[in-house]
Amino acid sequence: MAEAEPIPAYIPTHAGRVHTVTQGDGGPCLVLLHQTPRSWDEYRLVLGHLAGYRVVVPDLPGYGASEPSAENTIEAAAAAVLAVLDALGIRETHVAGHHYGGLVGYHLAVSAPDRVASLVLSSTPYIDAAERARRRNAPAFNAVDVRRDGSHLAELWQRRSTYLAEPEPGVLARYVRDVLAHPDPDRGHAAVAAYRSEDGAGRYPGPVLCLASARDPRAFPLRDRVRTAFPQAKEIVLEDGDIASPETCPAEFAGIVTDFHREVARR
């Protein structure tokens, strides 16, 4: 049997037109949610390790080729994902999200728990009052002033390199491309900084895996916070993982997710 190929499509929803890539048409459904300011492309390498799934990878609103939502909120992004699932006729799905995408997955699970078979939170922040205050005046992470000599490209490249275990050129190039293509590459961080994770604590009773990337200096030191929302959660540390684990460790990332799903199926 030929290996399934990723298929792109535009899905009209009440939240706007959502560009979505799907792969496979049998087996359990798995939704993958990307970080900001990336797109479905963050999971391009992971897809090759997900045989046996019906995989759905949307460009979240305002990213990639998807239209932005009227509101720049985590809640609006989660509603758009739910609208995609409705349009595709998917009642229940496994969900995995990385950084910003993890927070979108968090809200999807706590707001529509009957739609989420299991939840993988990769390097996902927990945004309580203290974290909202800390982020309120935090410097922009992705913004850079454009300069005629192109030195801003090197600045973006070098800045991102400090968050990668190894400065892999392909990973860096795709990140720089998405930053340059986005009119407001820190839009997602503003949505994260305004979210209220504590409002959803304890509201998702299903299986939860917290995937911590040991070489992610932004997320790893705070990795225990999100587990407070899910007493049932287990944690796995990806020792070589970094801020871009789905791209830098795609086989390991996919293996942890699929092993977790096999464990869930045995329960």
XYZ file of N, CA and C in Angstrom:
801
model
N 0.845 -1.194 0.000
C 0.000 0.000 0.000
C 0.883 1.248 0.000
N 0.571 2.203 -0.840
C 1.356 3.426 -0.915
C 1.188 4.239 0.370
N 2.274 4.881 0.785
C 2.217 5.718 1.977
C 1.329 6.922 1.724
N 0.509 7.256 2.729
C -0.396 8.398 2.593
C 0.401 9.679 2.426
N -0.134 10.588 1.619
C 0.512 11.868 1.368
C -0.294 12.992 2.024
N 0.388 14.021 2.517
C -0.340 15.175 3.061
C -1.160 15.867 1.984
N -2.413 16.186 2.295
C -3.321 16.809 1.339
C -3.772 18.158 1.896
N -3.444 19.260 1.225
C -3.885 20.579 1.700
C -5.278 20.913 1.190
N -6.011 21.682 1.977
C -7.345 22.134 1.562
C -7.713 23.369 2.366
N -8.621 24.150 1.796
C -9.197 25.280 2.529
C -10.571 24.863 3.029
N -10.805 25.036 4.324
C -12.061 24.628 4.931
C -12.817 25.875 5.394
N -13.964 26.161 4.785
C -14.748 27.324 5.232
C -15.427 27.022 6.563
N -15.295 27.925 7.510
C -15.930 27.772 8.818
C -16.485 29.129 9.247
N -17.244 29.131 10.326
C -17.759 30.401 10.852
C -16.619 31.283 11.350
N -15.447 30.677 11.587
C -14.291 31.431 12.053
C -13.434 31.945 10.894
N -13.903 31.746 9.665
C -13.128 32.128 8.490
C -12.600 30.906 7.765
N -11.854 31.142 6.711
C -11.310 30.050 5.905
C -10.036 29.534 6.566
N -10.038 28.242 6.915
C -8.918 27.646 7.636
C -8.183 26.685 6.705
N -6.932 27.002 6.419
C -6.107 26.093 5.622
C -5.702 24.912 6.499
N -5.954 23.718 6.003
C -5.736 22.515 6.787
C -5.087 21.445 5.919
N -4.106 20.757 6.478
C -3.476 19.623 5.813
C -3.931 18.350 6.509
N -4.365 17.374 5.735
C -4.763 16.089 6.293
C -3.912 14.979 5.688
N -3.806 13.896 6.435
C -3.066 12.729 5.943
C -3.713 11.469 6.482
N -3.961 10.504 5.595
C -4.587 9.255 5.999
C -6.087 9.403 6.121
N -6.792 8.293 5.980
C -8.255 8.349 6.087
C -8.813 7.234 6.957
N -7.927 6.525 7.656
C -8.379 5.467 8.549
C -7.669 5.566 9.880
N -8.126 4.792 10.850
C -7.507 4.819 12.156
C -7.990 5.993 12.979
N -7.457 6.137 14.192
C -7.876 7.243 15.058
C -7.444 8.585 14.487
N -8.188 9.627 14.832
C -7.851 10.970 14.375
C -6.868 11.601 15.355
N -5.925 12.337 14.812
C -4.950 13.083 15.603
C -4.840 14.486 15.030
N -5.117 15.492 15.866
C -4.968 16.890 15.486
C -3.654 17.409 16.055
N -2.847 18.038 15.200
C -1.570 18.616 15.596
C -1.659 20.137 15.498
N -1.243 20.828 16.566
C -1.394 22.278 16.642
C -0.019 22.925 16.828
N 0.310 23.864 15.947
C 1.649 24.437 15.861
C 1.854 25.618 16.792
N 3.108 25.982 16.989
C 3.453 27.163 17.778
C 3.392 28.418 16.911
N 3.480 29.565 17.560
C 3.512 30.844 16.859
C 4.963 31.226 16.587
N 5.290 31.809 15.422
C 4.430 32.196 14.298
C 4.507 31.186 13.155
N 4.529 29.880 13.501
C 4.700 28.850 12.485
C 3.364 28.504 11.816
N 3.302 27.338 11.208
C 2.139 26.885 10.454
C 2.126 25.366 10.514
N 1.273 24.730 9.709
C 1.235 23.273 9.682
C 2.606 22.697 9.366
N 3.433 23.487 8.669
C 4.757 23.046 8.239
C 5.629 22.608 9.409
N 5.331 23.072 10.622
C 6.109 22.657 11.783
C 6.052 21.139 11.971
N 4.980 20.504 11.488
C 4.801 19.058 11.658
C 5.092 18.270 10.381
N 5.650 18.921 9.384
C 5.899 18.247 8.105
C 6.718 16.962 8.290
N 7.760 17.022 9.105
C 8.624 15.861 9.295
C 7.994 14.823 10.223
N 7.125 15.261 11.122
C 6.439 14.340 12.024
C 5.469 13.445 11.259
N 4.841 13.991 10.217
C 3.801 13.259 9.488
C 4.298 11.926 8.945
N 5.555 11.852 8.571
C 6.093 10.607 8.040
C 6.177 9.491 9.061
N 5.945 9.811 10.327
C 6.025 8.810 11.392
C 4.661 8.512 12.002
N 3.587 8.872 11.288
C 2.249 8.732 11.854
C 1.340 7.859 10.990
N 1.883 6.792 10.463
C 1.062 5.843 9.702
C -0.026 5.268 10.613
N -1.205 5.052 10.042
C -2.300 4.461 10.807
C -3.217 5.469 11.469
N -2.926 6.753 11.287
C -3.778 7.807 11.828
C -4.484 8.553 10.703
N -5.583 9.180 11.048
C -6.145 10.252 10.243
C -5.651 11.548 10.875
N -4.658 12.170 10.271
C -4.012 13.338 10.872
C -4.608 14.612 10.286
N -4.884 15.573 11.156
C -5.427 16.868 10.760
C -4.511 17.947 11.340
N -3.938 18.772 10.446
C -3.003 19.805 10.894
C -3.456 21.150 10.324
N -4.203 21.921 11.096
C -4.654 23.227 10.597
C -3.591 24.302 10.777
N -3.568 25.253 9.857
C -2.912 26.522 10.132
C -3.855 27.279 11.058
N -3.428 27.548 12.259
C -4.305 28.255 13.195
C -4.631 29.649 12.664
N -5.743 30.234 13.057
C -6.185 31.515 12.471
C -5.090 32.588 12.505
N -4.853 33.174 11.346
C -3.846 34.216 11.237
C -2.455 33.709 10.931
N -2.302 32.401 10.777
C -1.001 31.805 10.487
C -1.051 31.027 9.174
N 0.129 30.850 8.565
C 0.158 30.115 7.310
C -0.785 30.731 6.304
N -1.686 29.913 5.769
C -2.634 30.381 4.765
C -4.049 30.548 5.314
N -4.205 30.549 6.648
C -5.528 30.715 7.252
C -5.839 32.182 7.502
N -7.113 32.517 7.356
C -7.560 33.870 7.670
C -7.484 34.111 9.174
N -7.180 35.342 9.594
C -7.175 35.633 11.030
C -8.593 35.688 11.595
N -8.729 35.342 12.861
C -10.009 35.501 13.543
C -10.217 36.963 13.896
N -11.465 37.331 14.125
C -11.761 38.702 14.528
C -11.108 39.019 15.868
N -11.020 38.007 16.740
C -10.406 38.192 18.051
C -9.096 37.410 18.121
N -8.072 38.051 18.618
C -6.776 37.397 18.789
C -6.719 36.776 20.181
N -7.367 35.620 20.318
C -7.418 34.945 21.613
C -7.190 33.451 21.433
N -6.760 32.816 22.502
C -6.628 31.361 22.506
C -8.000 30.721 22.318
N -9.022 31.325 22.909
C -10.379 30.790 22.791
C -10.842 30.791 21.339
N -10.546 31.862 20.602
C -10.957 31.940 19.197
C -10.214 30.909 18.361
N -8.929 30.695 18.647
C -8.165 29.686 17.912
C -8.724 28.294 18.169
N -9.065 27.990 19.428
C -9.634 26.679 19.745
C -10.992 26.493 19.078
N -11.791 27.559 19.022
C -13.091 27.476 18.358
C -12.921 27.191 16.869
N -11.888 27.745 16.256
C -11.637 27.483 14.843
C -11.259 26.026 14.620
N -10.465 25.459 15.527
C -10.110 24.034 15.414
C -11.361 23.174 15.533
N -12.216 23.512 16.475
C -13.456 22.755 16.646
C -14.323 22.867 15.389
N -14.337 24.049 14.768
C -15.103 24.232 13.539
C -14.551 23.376 12.402
N -13.234 23.229 12.345
C -12.622 22.351 11.335
C -13.050 20.907 11.569
N -13.018 20.466 12.817
C -13.446 19.100 13.127
C -14.907 18.889 12.731
N -15.754 19.862 13.022
C -17.165 19.758 12.633
C -17.311 19.652 11.120
N -16.551 20.480 10.400
C -16.634 20.473 8.937
C -16.165 19.145 8.352
N -15.213 18.500 9.019
C -14.686 17.220 8.545
C -15.475 16.029 9.081
N -16.481 16.294 9.905
C -17.296 15.214 10.454
C -16.586 14.388 11.503
N -15.664 14.995 12.223
C -14.881 14.288 13.240
C -15.468 14.597 14.615
N -15.955 13.569 15.270
C -16.590 13.755 16.576
C -15.559 13.786 17.700
N -14.573 12.883 17.646
C -13.593 12.775 18.727
C -12.199 12.622 18.138
N -11.214 13.210 18.793
C -9.856 13.169 18.264
C -8.834 13.226 19.385
N -7.688 12.634 19.131
C -6.517 12.912 19.956
C -5.999 14.289 19.558
N -5.419 15.012 20.510
C -4.895 16.352 20.250
C -3.473 16.439 20.792
N -2.580 17.030 20.004
C -1.217 17.310 20.456
C -0.842 18.715 20.006
N -0.327 19.525 20.922
C 0.052 20.886 20.577
C 1.391 21.251 21.183
N 2.104 22.135 20.497
C 3.445 22.547 20.914
C 3.444 24.051 21.190
N 3.939 24.447 22.383
C 3.973 25.853 22.796
C 2.584 26.501 22.635
N 2.451 27.522 21.788
C 1.155 28.176 21.549
C 0.084 27.148 21.177
N 0.436 26.214 20.313
C -0.521 25.181 19.919
C -0.942 24.311 21.081
N -0.037 24.104 22.051
C -0.412 23.352 23.242
C -1.458 24.076 24.055
N -1.340 25.400 24.136
C -2.331 26.174 24.878
C -3.682 26.165 24.165
N -3.669 26.178 22.835
C -4.909 26.033 22.074
C -5.525 24.664 22.351
N -4.683 23.615 22.369
C -5.171 22.277 22.696
C -5.712 22.202 24.111
N -5.049 22.873 25.037
C -5.507 22.949 26.429
C -6.935 23.494 26.474
N -7.152 24.618 25.785
C -8.487 25.210 25.844
C -9.518 24.328 25.139
N -9.129 23.699 24.048
C -10.048 22.795 23.365
C -10.480 21.671 24.303
N -9.540 21.116 25.049
C -9.850 20.001 25.946
C -10.719 20.424 27.120
N -10.431 21.585 27.707
C -11.199 21.978 28.892
C -12.558 22.559 28.522
N -12.702 23.040 27.281
C -13.983 23.629 26.873
C -14.880 22.628 26.151
N -14.302 21.589 25.572
C -15.084 20.563 24.862
C -14.480 19.191 25.171
N -14.489 18.780 26.439
C -13.796 17.547 26.830
C -14.320 16.295 26.146
N -15.576 16.301 25.743
C -16.138 15.128 25.078
C -15.605 14.954 23.663
N -14.925 15.974 23.127
C -14.391 15.894 21.770
C -12.921 15.452 21.739
N -12.285 15.386 22.911
C -10.842 15.135 22.983
C -10.593 13.777 23.639
N -10.083 12.830 22.847
C -9.821 11.480 23.350
C -8.601 11.445 24.256
N -7.597 12.260 23.946
C -6.410 12.399 24.787
C -5.724 13.692 24.404
N -4.829 14.144 25.293
C -4.194 15.438 25.106
C -2.696 15.331 25.358
N -1.895 15.781 24.384
C -0.447 15.890 24.565
C -0.082 17.366 24.563
N 0.517 17.820 25.648
C 0.929 19.208 25.794
C 2.449 19.260 25.739
N 2.974 19.775 24.644
C 4.415 19.864 24.448
C 4.892 21.290 24.746
N 5.752 21.424 25.750
C 6.309 22.741 26.108
C 5.213 23.793 26.243
N 4.133 23.422 26.909
C 2.951 24.284 26.994
C 2.965 25.116 28.266
N 2.799 26.434 28.160
C 2.808 27.278 29.349
C 1.510 27.183 30.133
N 1.605 27.523 31.411
C 0.429 27.667 32.265
C 0.332 29.144 32.611
N -0.742 29.780 32.166
C -0.855 31.233 32.266
C -1.795 31.606 33.407
N -1.210 31.807 34.572
C -1.982 32.275 35.730
C -1.681 33.758 35.953
N -2.154 34.311 37.058
C -2.000 35.754 37.289
C -0.534 36.168 37.299
N 0.310 35.364 37.939
C 1.731 35.714 38.002
C 2.371 35.690 36.620
N 1.993 34.697 35.818
C 2.576 34.598 34.479
C 2.040 35.693 33.567
N 0.763 36.059 33.717
C 0.224 37.163 32.926
C 0.980 38.458 33.244
N 1.257 38.673 34.526
C 1.994 39.868 34.914
C 3.415 39.851 34.366
N 4.047 38.687 34.397
C 5.422 38.584 33.900
C 5.496 38.871 32.415
N 4.496 38.410 31.684
C 4.511 38.556 30.224
C 4.024 39.928 29.761
N 3.394 40.672 30.652
C 2.762 41.926 30.246
C 3.759 42.886 29.601
N 4.945 42.956 30.130
C 5.951 43.880 29.608
C 7.170 43.154 29.041
N 6.989 41.891 28.715
C 8.105 41.124 28.161
C 8.455 41.651 26.770
N 9.728 41.675 26.410
C 10.113 42.156 25.079
C 9.587 41.234 23.984
N 9.315 41.799 22.815
C 8.848 41.007 21.679
C 9.887 39.958 21.320
N 9.418 38.749 21.069
C 10.332 37.631 20.819
C 10.698 37.498 19.352
N 9.750 37.762 18.465
C 9.964 37.528 17.036
C 10.175 38.802 16.223
N 9.875 39.943 16.794
C 9.946 41.189 16.034
C 11.392 41.631 15.827
N 11.633 42.235 14.678
C 12.944 42.790 14.382
C 12.751 43.926 13.389
N 13.521 44.984 13.536
C 13.428 46.109 12.607
C 14.083 45.738 11.281
N 13.348 45.942 10.196
C 13.888 45.634 8.870
C 14.961 46.653 8.501
N 16.099 46.172 8.030
C 17.209 47.034 7.641
C 17.591 46.776 6.188
N 18.001 47.813 5.508
C 18.268 47.732 4.074
C 19.366 46.727 3.723
N 20.323 46.551 4.613
C 21.424 45.639 4.308
C 21.091 44.180 4.614
N 19.877 43.934 5.070
C 19.457 42.556 5.346
C 20.002 41.987 6.637
N 20.655 42.795 7.451
C 21.243 42.277 8.687
C 20.184 41.809 9.687
N 18.933 42.270 9.495
C 17.868 41.792 10.381
C 17.618 40.303 10.205
N 17.907 39.779 9.007
C 17.742 38.344 8.776
C 18.738 37.551 9.624
N 19.973 38.039 9.657
C 20.984 37.384 10.484
C 20.632 37.494 11.965
N 20.053 38.647 12.346
C 19.663 38.813 13.743
C 18.601 37.789 14.143
N 17.577 37.623 13.297
C 16.550 36.611 13.569
C 17.157 35.212 13.641
N 18.027 34.915 12.688
C 18.671 33.598 12.603
C 19.459 33.307 13.879
N 20.289 34.263 14.289
C 21.125 34.057 15.461
C 20.300 33.990 16.742
N 19.281 34.817 16.834
C 18.439 34.812 18.035
C 17.758 33.456 18.198
N 17.198 32.950 17.125
C 16.521 31.655 17.191
C 17.504 30.523 17.454
N 18.726 30.654 16.938
C 19.734 29.608 17.132
C 19.995 29.329 18.598
N 19.886 30.349 19.432
C 20.173 30.164 20.849
C 19.130 29.302 21.546
N 17.992 29.057 20.886
C 16.939 28.230 21.461
C 16.881 26.831 20.849
N 17.832 26.524 19.987
C 17.883 25.206 19.362
C 19.060 24.412 19.918
N 18.849 23.111 20.099
C 19.952 22.263 20.551
C 21.082 22.258 19.533
N 20.721 22.215 18.260
C 21.680 22.297 17.161
C 21.112 23.292 16.146
N 21.904 24.243 15.650
C 21.387 25.255 14.705
C 21.212 24.685 13.302
N 20.184 23.844 13.125
C 19.945 23.188 11.833
C 19.424 24.213 10.826
N 20.098 24.397 9.691
C 19.727 25.467 8.763
C 18.295 25.391 8.246
N 17.803 24.189 7.952
C 16.443 24.074 7.438
C 15.407 24.523 8.435
N 15.585 24.169 9.701
C 14.657 24.574 10.754
C 14.688 26.088 10.924
N 15.879 26.653 10.924
C 16.010 28.101 11.068
C 15.415 28.843 9.877
N 15.633 28.330 8.683
C 15.125 29.002 7.484
C 13.601 29.035 7.477
N 12.970 27.946 7.903
C 11.501 27.915 7.908
C 10.944 28.868 8.959
N 11.627 28.971 10.079
C 11.203 29.927 11.104
C 11.324 31.361 10.591
N 12.473 31.710 10.026
C 12.671 33.070 9.507
C 11.641 33.387 8.434
N 11.362 32.427 7.566
C 10.343 32.624 6.521
C 8.999 32.986 7.126
N 8.584 32.261 8.165
C 7.266 32.515 8.749
C 7.225 33.830 9.509
N 8.318 34.213 10.142
C 8.362 35.509 10.804
C 8.200 36.625 9.780
N 8.939 36.526 8.668
C 8.894 37.578 7.656
C 7.537 37.640 6.964
N 6.858 36.509 6.861
C 5.568 36.466 6.165
C 4.427 36.981 7.027
N 4.639 37.067 8.337
C 3.547 37.419 9.237
C 3.560 38.918 9.518
N 2.424 39.605 9.365
C 2.396 41.050 9.628
C 2.633 41.402 11.096
N 2.364 40.454 11.998
C 2.579 40.685 13.432
C 3.042 39.363 14.050
N 4.340 39.047 13.936
C 4.803 37.723 14.344
C 4.714 37.455 15.836
N 4.433 38.473 16.652
C 4.247 38.248 18.081
C 2.781 38.296 18.501
N 1.896 38.245 17.503
C 0.455 38.255 17.783
C 0.067 37.107 18.715
N 0.610 35.940 18.457
C 0.275 34.780 19.270
C 0.726 34.929 20.713
N 1.872 35.571 20.932
C 2.345 35.764 22.295
C 1.410 36.694 23.070
N 0.811 37.652 22.378
C -0.169 38.521 23.035
C -1.392 37.721 23.467
N -1.827 36.791 22.613
C -2.976 35.946 22.973
C -2.637 35.048 24.159
N -1.437 34.504 24.155
C -1.000 33.661 25.275
C -0.979 34.462 26.569
N -0.424 35.662 26.507
C -0.261 36.489 27.708
C -1.585 36.912 28.325
N -2.671 36.871 27.555
C -3.985 37.276 28.064
C -4.834 36.087 28.523
N -4.360 34.859 28.294
C -5.173 33.686 28.603
C -5.245 33.455 30.111
N -6.287 32.716 30.532
C -6.487 32.379 31.941
C -6.529 30.851 32.076
N -5.363 30.255 32.201
C -5.301 28.794 32.310
C -6.038 28.286 33.543
N -6.008 29.060 34.625
C -6.605 28.594 35.877
C -8.107 28.355 35.740
N -8.762 29.025 34.800
C -10.200 28.838 34.630
C -10.548 27.439 34.121
N -9.579 26.781 33.479
C -9.840 25.442 32.951
C -9.272 24.320 33.787
N -8.575 24.649 34.865
C -7.928 23.620 35.681
C -8.937 22.598 36.185
N -8.625 21.322 35.986
C -9.475 20.240 36.458
C -10.683 19.944 35.598
N -10.835 20.629 34.474
C -12.042 20.468 33.664
C -11.902 19.457 32.539
N -10.730 18.857 32.387
C -10.576 17.786 31.393
C -10.163 16.514 32.125
N -11.025 15.478 32.124
C -10.728 14.267 32.891
C -9.977 13.192 32.108
N -9.737 13.420 30.823
C -9.141 12.387 29.984
C -7.641 12.262 30.169
N -7.030 11.362 29.389
C -5.584 11.119 29.503
C -4.784 12.325 29.017
N -3.747 12.690 29.784
C -2.908 13.843 29.452
C -1.437 13.454 29.572
N -0.668 13.820 28.564
C 0.780 13.661 28.589
C 1.414 15.029 28.450
N 2.300 15.363 29.376
C 3.076 16.600 29.282
C 4.462 16.232 28.767
N 4.778 16.722 27.586
C 6.053 16.428 26.925
C 6.979 17.618 27.120
N 8.047 17.424 27.858
C 8.974 18.507 28.197
C 10.267 18.342 27.408
N 10.690 19.396 26.735
C 11.925 19.379 25.953
C 13.054 19.970 26.790
N 14.025 19.139 27.124
C 15.049 19.515 28.094
C 15.935 20.664 27.625
N 16.013 20.883 26.306
C 16.906 21.923 25.795
C 16.113 23.107 25.233
N 14.938 23.308 25.823
C 14.077 24.449 25.492
C 14.156 25.435 26.652
N 15.005 26.458 26.564
C 15.230 27.331 27.720
C 14.034 28.183 28.105
N 13.094 28.391 27.213
C 11.904 29.167 27.554
C 10.905 28.337 28.350
N 10.689 27.103 27.944
C 9.611 26.305 28.516
C 10.055 25.339 29.610
N 11.236 24.767 29.485
C 11.601 23.665 30.382
C 11.639 24.071 31.853
N 12.175 25.236 32.208
C 12.198 25.577 33.637
C 10.813 25.726 34.265
N 9.789 25.939 33.435
C 8.425 26.150 33.937
C 7.522 24.942 33.661
N 8.123 23.821 33.351
C 7.358 22.676 32.828
C 6.348 22.104 33.819
N 6.578 22.270 35.124
C 5.683 21.652 36.111
C 4.372 22.407 36.278
N 4.321 23.650 35.827
C 3.134 24.454 36.105
C 1.872 23.898 35.454
N 1.964 23.501 34.189
C 0.758 23.062 33.492
C 0.220 21.760 34.085
N 1.058 20.979 34.719
C 0.600 19.714 35.303
C -0.349 19.944 36.471
N -0.333 21.140 37.053
C -1.230 21.419 38.170
C -2.691 21.408 37.733
N -2.935 21.574 36.430
C -4.305 21.582 35.918
C -4.837 20.172 35.680
N -3.939 19.180 35.677
C -4.331 17.814 35.330
C -3.690 16.838 36.315
N -4.382 16.495 37.395
C -3.803 15.550 38.362
C -3.448 14.202 37.736
N -4.118 13.859 36.637
C -3.904 12.564 35.995
C -2.734 12.564 35.019
N -2.100 13.707 34.809
C -1.085 13.827 33.755
C 0.181 13.059 34.099
N 0.802 12.512 33.066
C 2.135 11.950 33.189
C 3.087 12.854 32.410
N 4.364 12.762 32.730
C 5.353 13.593 32.050
C 6.442 12.726 31.443
N 6.879 13.104 30.252
C 8.046 12.507 29.618
C 8.969 13.639 29.197
N 10.249 13.484 29.481
C 11.243 14.475 29.090
C 11.951 14.007 27.828
N 11.920 14.841 26.816
C 12.642 14.604 25.571
C 14.002 15.271 25.727
N 15.015 14.477 25.972
C 16.316 15.022 26.375
C 16.943 15.895 25.293
N 16.753 15.563 24.040
C 17.315 16.361 22.944
C 16.322 17.363 22.383
N 15.155 17.475 22.999
C 14.143 18.390 22.501
C 14.492 19.838 22.790
N 13.992 20.728 21.943
C 14.246 22.150 22.101
C 12.990 22.929 21.736
N 13.125 24.194 21.397
C 11.956 25.019 21.101
C 11.229 24.563 19.841
N 11.900 23.761 19.024
C 11.322 23.292 17.755
C 11.316 21.771 17.684
N 10.985 21.101 18.772
C 11.082 19.640 18.844
C 10.385 18.886 17.715
N 9.191 19.309 17.254
C 8.587 18.568 16.144
C 9.442 18.561 14.877
N 10.347 19.531 14.758
C 11.216 19.592 13.583
C 12.607 19.030 13.858
N 13.120 19.263 15.053
C 14.473 18.818 15.348
C 14.522 17.374 15.840
N 13.413 16.880 16.392
C 13.329 15.494 16.882
C 12.028 14.850 16.393
N 11.763 14.856 15.079
C 10.435 14.420 14.618
C 10.123 12.963 14.937
N 11.094 12.071 14.766
C 10.828 10.658 15.028
C 10.585 10.422 16.511
N 11.397 11.047 17.356
C 11.231 10.893 18.796
C 9.920 11.504 19.262
N 9.591 12.681 18.736
C 8.338 13.353 19.083
C 7.157 12.451 18.716
N 7.142 11.949 17.480
C 6.042 11.089 17.035
C 5.991 9.801 17.840
N 7.154 9.240 18.159
C 7.183 7.991 18.914
C 6.594 8.144 20.301
N 6.882 9.245 20.966
C 6.316 9.490 22.299
C 4.802 9.624 22.222
N 4.317 10.337 21.206
C 2.874 10.530 21.042
C 2.181 9.201 20.751
N 2.716 8.430 19.823
C 2.062 7.170 19.447
C 2.156 6.134 20.564
N 3.257 6.104 21.309
C 3.354 5.196 22.459
C 2.311 5.558 23.515
N 2.113 6.848 23.722
C 1.096 7.307 24.670
C -0.289 6.846 24.233
N -0.573 6.941 22.958
C -1.889 6.514 22.470
C -2.078 5.013 22.621
N -1.033 4.232 22.425
C -1.146 2.785 22.645
C -1.416 2.487 24.126
N -0.774 3.252 24.991
C -1.019 3.088 26.428
C -2.467 3.433 26.768
N -2.973 4.528 26.181
C -4.354 4.930 26.429
C -5.325 3.856 25.957
N -5.042 3.253 24.796
C -5.931 2.234 24.247
C -5.992 0.982 25.115
N -4.951 0.720 25.909
C -4.910 -0.460 26.761
C -5.663 -0.261 28.070
N -6.003 0.976 28.395
C -6.662 1.263 29.663
C -8.103 0.749 29.683
